[in-house]
Every structure is written in C-alpha cells, then in structure tokens.
mmCIF file of C-alpha atoms in Angstrom:
data_model
loop_
_atom_site.group_PDB
_atom_site.id
_atom_site.type_symbol
_atom_site.label_atom_id
_atom_site.label_comp_id
_atom_site.label_asym_id
_atom_site.label_seq_id
_atom_site.Cartn_x
_atom_site.Cartn_y
_atom_site.Cartn_z
ATOM 1 C CA UNK C 166 10.623 24.977 39.831
ATOM 2 C CA UNK C 167 8.260 22.342 41.270
ATOM 3 C CA UNK C 168 11.358 19.677 42.179
ATOM 4 C CA UNK C 169 13.016 16.851 40.394
ATOM 5 C CA UNK C 170 9.853 14.470 40.719
ATOM 6 C CA UNK C 171 7.674 16.300 38.037
ATOM 7 C CA UNK C 172 9.540 15.480 35.174
ATOM 8 C CA UNK C 173 9.686 11.951 36.048
ATOM 9 C CA UNK C 174 5.847 11.859 36.677
ATOM 10 C CA UNK C 175 5.225 13.367 33.697
ATOM 11 C CA UNK C 176 7.342 10.975 31.585
ATOM 12 C CA UNK C 177 5.511 8.387 33.294
ATOM 13 C CA UNK C 178 2.170 9.666 32.549
ATOM 14 C CA UNK C 179 3.301 10.225 28.960
ATOM 15 C CA UNK C 180 4.168 6.537 28.797
ATOM 16 C CA UNK C 181 0.880 5.382 30.301
ATOM 17 C CA UNK C 182 -0.757 7.438 27.412
ATOM 18 C CA UNK C 183 1.230 6.018 24.834
ATOM 19 C CA UNK C 184 0.420 2.484 26.132
ATOM 20 C CA UNK C 185 -3.260 3.501 26.339
ATOM 21 C CA UNK C 186 -3.218 5.199 22.917
ATOM 22 C CA UNK C 187 -1.503 1.927 21.639
ATOM 23 C CA UNK C 188 1.461 3.728 20.239
ATOM 24 C CA UNK C 189 4.502 1.267 20.826
ATOM 25 C CA UNK C 190 6.674 2.920 18.322
ATOM 26 C CA UNK C 191 6.490 6.113 20.107
ATOM 27 C CA UNK C 192 6.926 4.576 23.305
ATOM 28 C CA UNK C 193 9.809 2.803 22.108
ATOM 29 C CA UNK C 194 11.747 6.134 21.057
ATOM 30 C CA UNK C 195 10.263 8.417 23.792
ATOM 31 C CA UNK C 196 13.689 8.192 26.133
ATOM 32 C CA UNK C 197 15.628 8.762 23.272
ATOM 33 C CA UNK C 198 13.606 11.664 22.088
ATOM 34 C CA UNK C 199 13.500 13.037 25.543
ATOM 35 C CA UNK C 200 17.398 12.733 26.014
ATOM 36 C CA UNK C 201 17.791 14.569 22.670
ATOM 37 C CA UNK C 202 15.498 17.365 23.888
ATOM 38 C CA UNK C 203 17.286 17.729 27.110
ATOM 39 C CA UNK C 204 20.804 18.023 25.308
ATOM 40 C CA UNK C 205 19.166 20.822 23.278
ATOM 41 C CA UNK C 206 19.454 18.919 19.894
ATOM 42 C CA UNK C 207 15.639 19.420 18.977
ATOM 43 C CA UNK C 208 12.986 21.635 20.603
ATOM 44 C CA UNK C 209 9.616 20.629 22.004
ATOM 45 C CA UNK C 210 7.635 20.569 18.667
ATOM 46 C CA UNK C 211 10.339 18.621 16.930
ATOM 47 C CA UNK C 212 10.358 16.085 19.557
ATOM 48 C CA UNK C 213 6.345 15.581 19.317
ATOM 49 C CA UNK C 214 6.885 15.452 15.489
ATOM 50 C CA UNK C 215 9.423 12.799 15.887
ATOM 51 C CA UNK C 216 7.324 10.629 18.255
ATOM 52 C CA UNK C 217 4.377 11.003 15.971
ATOM 53 C CA UNK C 218 6.736 10.229 12.838
ATOM 54 C CA UNK C 219 7.715 7.315 14.110
ATOM 55 C CA UNK C 220 4.517 5.849 14.944
ATOM 56 C CA UNK C 221 3.196 7.034 11.826
ATOM 57 C CA UNK C 222 5.886 5.390 9.737
ATOM 58 C CA UNK C 223 5.220 1.920 11.636
ATOM 59 C CA UNK C 224 1.475 2.176 11.191
ATOM 60 C CA UNK C 225 1.664 3.205 7.392
ATOM 61 C CA UNK C 226 4.018 0.326 6.789
ATOM 62 C CA UNK C 227 1.650 -2.348 8.505
ATOM 63 C CA UNK C 228 -1.238 -0.636 6.477
ATOM 64 C CA UNK C 229 0.564 -1.021 3.217
ATOM 65 C CA UNK C 230 1.759 -4.605 4.207
ATOM 66 C CA UNK C 231 -1.909 -5.566 4.731
ATOM 67 C CA UNK C 232 -3.128 -3.740 1.688
ATOM 68 C CA UNK C 233 -0.764 -5.741 -0.389
ATOM 69 C CA UNK C 234 -1.797 -9.110 1.008
ATOM 70 C CA UNK C 235 -5.567 -8.259 0.271
ATOM 71 C CA UNK C 236 -4.609 -7.219 -3.157
ATOM 72 C CA UNK C 237 -3.299 -10.717 -3.628
ATOM 73 C CA UNK C 238 -0.390 -9.476 -5.832
ATOM 74 C CA UNK C 239 1.555 -12.358 -6.732
ATOM 75 C CA UNK C 240 4.739 -10.282 -6.583
ATOM 76 C CA UNK C 241 5.928 -6.857 -5.336
ATOM 77 C CA UNK C 242 7.124 -5.137 -8.379
ATOM 78 C CA UNK C 243 8.286 -1.304 -8.999
ATOM 79 C CA UNK C 244 8.636 0.987 -11.557
ATOM 80 C CA UNK C 245 12.086 1.584 -10.587
ATOM 81 C CA UNK C 246 13.009 -2.024 -10.706
ATOM 82 C CA UNK C 247 11.604 -1.952 -14.428
ATOM 83 C CA UNK C 248 14.046 -2.107 -16.906
ATOM 84 C CA UNK C 249 13.015 0.468 -19.726
ATOM 85 C CA UNK C 250 15.935 -0.325 -21.933
ATOM 86 C CA UNK C 251 14.607 -3.926 -22.365
ATOM 87 C CA UNK C 252 11.434 -2.514 -23.868
ATOM 88 C CA UNK C 253 12.697 0.656 -25.895
ATOM 89 C CA UNK C 254 9.316 0.594 -27.604
ATOM 90 C CA UNK C 255 7.672 1.663 -24.222
ATOM 91 C CA UNK C 256 7.231 5.502 -23.703
ATOM 92 C CA UNK C 257 8.785 5.450 -20.115
ATOM 93 C CA UNK C 258 7.024 8.965 -19.406
ATOM 94 C CA UNK C 259 3.712 7.575 -20.546
ATOM 95 C CA UNK C 260 4.212 4.687 -18.000
ATOM 96 C CA UNK C 261 5.815 7.173 -15.288
ATOM 97 C CA UNK C 262 2.560 9.243 -15.673
ATOM 98 C CA UNK C 263 0.284 6.257 -15.044
ATOM 99 C CA UNK C 264 2.089 5.922 -11.647
ATOM 100 C CA UNK C 265 0.187 9.300 -10.693
ATOM 101 C CA UNK C 266 -3.013 7.125 -10.691
ATOM 102 C CA UNK C 267 -5.100 9.930 -12.360
ATOM 103 C CA UNK C 268 -6.792 7.251 -14.616
ATOM 104 C CA UNK C 269 -8.291 5.534 -11.665
ATOM 105 C CA UNK C 270 -10.076 8.908 -10.789
ATOM 106 C CA UNK C 271 -11.012 8.934 -14.395
ATOM 107 C CA UNK C 272 -12.317 5.599 -14.271
ATOM 108 C CA UNK C 273 -10.273 4.505 -17.214
ATOM 109 C CA UNK C 274 -9.281 1.320 -18.424
ATOM 110 C CA UNK C 275 -5.715 0.516 -18.961
ATOM 111 C CA UNK C 276 -4.527 -2.443 -21.166
ATOM 112 C CA UNK C 277 -0.998 -3.656 -21.526
ATOM 113 C CA UNK C 278 -0.694 -5.565 -24.671
ATOM 114 C CA UNK C 279 2.324 -7.455 -26.144
ATOM 115 C CA UNK C 280 3.951 -10.929 -26.289
ATOM 116 C CA UNK C 281 4.657 -12.901 -23.234
ATOM 117 C CA UNK C 282 8.029 -12.048 -21.157
ATOM 118 C CA UNK C 283 7.910 -8.329 -22.267
ATOM 119 C CA UNK C 284 6.998 -6.761 -18.956
ATOM 120 C CA UNK C 285 3.180 -6.436 -18.784
ATOM 121 C CA UNK C 286 2.627 -8.155 -15.451
ATOM 122 C CA UNK C 287 5.457 -6.015 -14.165
ATOM 123 C CA UNK C 288 3.902 -2.913 -15.066
ATOM 124 C CA UNK C 289 0.720 -3.676 -13.980
ATOM 125 C CA UNK C 290 1.885 -5.003 -10.520
ATOM 126 C CA UNK C 291 4.003 -1.828 -10.317
ATOM 127 C CA UNK C 292 0.858 -0.024 -10.636
ATOM 128 C CA UNK C 293 -0.866 -2.007 -8.205
ATOM 129 C CA UNK C 294 1.834 -1.014 -5.874
ATOM 130 C CA UNK C 295 1.644 2.358 -6.166
ATOM 131 C CA UNK C 296 -1.994 2.379 -5.986
ATOM 132 C CA UNK C 297 -1.813 0.699 -2.337
ATOM 133 C CA UNK C 298 0.894 2.899 -1.191
ATOM 134 C CA UNK C 299 -1.603 5.861 -1.985
ATOM 135 C CA UNK C 300 -4.266 4.247 -0.202
ATOM 136 C CA UNK C 301 -6.307 2.605 -3.042
ATOM 137 C CA UNK C 302 -7.830 -0.535 -2.964
ATOM 138 C CA UNK C 303 -6.407 -3.067 -5.355
ATOM 139 C CA UNK C 304 -7.459 -6.574 -6.262
ATOM 140 C CA UNK C 305 -5.096 -8.722 -8.723
ATOM 141 C CA UNK C 306 -6.324 -11.745 -10.420
ATOM 142 C CA UNK C 307 -5.758 -13.943 -13.766
ATOM 143 C CA UNK C 308 -8.579 -13.804 -15.999
ATOM 144 C CA UNK C 309 -9.229 -17.473 -15.596
ATOM 145 C CA UNK C 310 -9.738 -17.242 -11.998
ATOM 146 C CA UNK C 311 -12.205 -14.577 -11.977
ATOM 147 C CA UNK C 312 -14.133 -16.327 -14.440
ATOM 148 C CA UNK C 313 -13.860 -19.312 -12.213
ATOM 149 C CA UNK C 314 -14.836 -17.643 -9.148
ATOM 150 C CA UNK C 315 -17.674 -15.761 -10.837
ATOM 151 C CA UNK C 316 -19.195 -19.078 -12.507
ATOM 152 C CA UNK C 317 -18.973 -20.393 -8.612
ATOM 153 C CA UNK C 318 -20.744 -17.471 -7.601
ATOM 154 C CA UNK C 319 -23.500 -17.778 -10.212
ATOM 155 C CA UNK C 320 -24.172 -21.595 -9.132
ATOM 156 C CA UNK C 321 -24.128 -20.424 -5.361
ATOM 157 C CA UNK C 322 -26.708 -17.482 -6.099
ATOM 158 C CA UNK C 323 -24.184 -14.960 -5.157
ATOM 159 C CA UNK C 324 -23.058 -13.524 -8.636
ATOM 160 C CA UNK C 325 -24.373 -10.019 -7.810
ATOM 161 C CA UNK C 326 -22.271 -9.978 -4.607
ATOM 162 C CA UNK C 327 -18.832 -11.032 -6.049
ATOM 163 C CA UNK C 328 -19.356 -8.600 -8.897
ATOM 164 C CA UNK C 329 -19.973 -5.725 -6.536
ATOM 165 C CA UNK C 330 -16.846 -6.943 -4.786
ATOM 166 C CA UNK C 331 -14.784 -6.622 -7.924
ATOM 167 C CA UNK C 332 -16.238 -3.129 -8.910
ATOM 168 C CA UNK C 333 -15.939 -1.527 -5.490
ATOM 169 C CA UNK C 334 -12.106 -2.012 -5.866
ATOM 170 C CA UNK C 335 -10.189 1.145 -7.057
ATOM 171 C CA UNK C 336 -7.838 -0.846 -9.390
ATOM 172 C CA UNK C 337 -8.825 -4.221 -10.645
ATOM 173 C CA UNK C 338 -5.678 -5.902 -12.364
ATOM 174 C CA UNK C 339 -6.502 -8.470 -14.738
ATOM 175 C CA UNK C 340 -3.726 -10.696 -15.920
ATOM 176 C CA UNK C 341 -3.031 -13.475 -18.398
ATOM 177 C CA UNK C 342 -5.959 -12.406 -20.571
ATOM 178 C CA UNK C 343 -6.081 -14.953 -23.475
ATOM 179 C CA UNK C 344 -3.156 -16.710 -22.025
ATOM 180 C CA UNK C 345 -4.652 -19.587 -20.387
ATOM 181 C CA UNK C 346 -7.692 -21.753 -21.375
ATOM 182 C CA UNK C 347 -10.882 -20.623 -19.516
ATOM 183 C CA UNK C 348 -12.831 -23.647 -18.167
ATOM 184 C CA UNK C 349 -16.391 -23.617 -19.666
#
C-alpha cells in the first residue's frame, strides 16, 4: 500500500478533472459516491455510473428546457394530463401511437380538427413536448403569426431563408388554423 496520501491525491485529481470537464453535478455528488463505495454499498463501476448518470440527468434537463424555449410552445402539455374521457370519440391508442413520433420520420402531416375547446392544441403541444424530449427540433406558431412573419420576410427579401428555417424543423406545429383572421 502506498500510504494514506494517495487516495486523497487521487480524489483531488478527480475533482480537478470534473471541473476541467465542466461536470458540476458529478463534482457535487462525488464525495457521497466515494463514501458509498468505501462502505461497500456500491462497486467501482456503479460509482462511475452514478457520477455520469447524475451529470447526464442535469444536462438532459437543461437541453430539454432550452429546446422547449426554442420551440416557442405557449405551454408544456403532456399526454398524461390529457383527459381522454372528455373526448370519448378520440382513439386513445391512435394518439398514443403518434407519441412514438414515427410520423415525423415518414414526413407525414397530422391534422387535429374539431370545435374550439376540444383539446386539439393540448394534443399538438403534448406531441411537441415528446418530440423535444426525443431530441427533435420543434417550432410552434399560430397560422396568423407564420403568415405575418413570411410576409415581413418577403418584404425584406428574406423569404427563402425564413421558409428554409420552417422546413428544417423536425416538427412544425401550426395552431389556430382558421381561428383568427389573417391580415392581408
């Protein structure tokens, strides 16, 4: 054995590495994980997994939060919070199948049609949230806003660029189609 100084020096080096690698959550839980290992509550591989999982969870949360902001979703809705009993005519399994997001890969267009207050926006937003969580790019806007933005882009000679932006998005959610008047 090389003496008592080595584990402390190694731990200091690990701390420096975590700082250099910008892994603040792993650094925060390091001492706790080391104590668990020393007490035999975990093995070395599980300790490393815990450090990486903690850091990954924080980073993934930040990524999702930023992507939700970029998506411009007016609210975060989930399928779990949707009351299917309120809309018994909806095929729950079909909606849940949409949450698998395969329609995005197939470049399919999904329409939610119905009277105001029937949950169309809730379902669209929930699919947007699922897409963000899956790492897909999402953009939400009411139709009137898209028309206004495209008209402005055309006046500024940037229409092609703006259309390209909208087309690059994995999931474009256009809400309030036919709901608000569109300025000419």
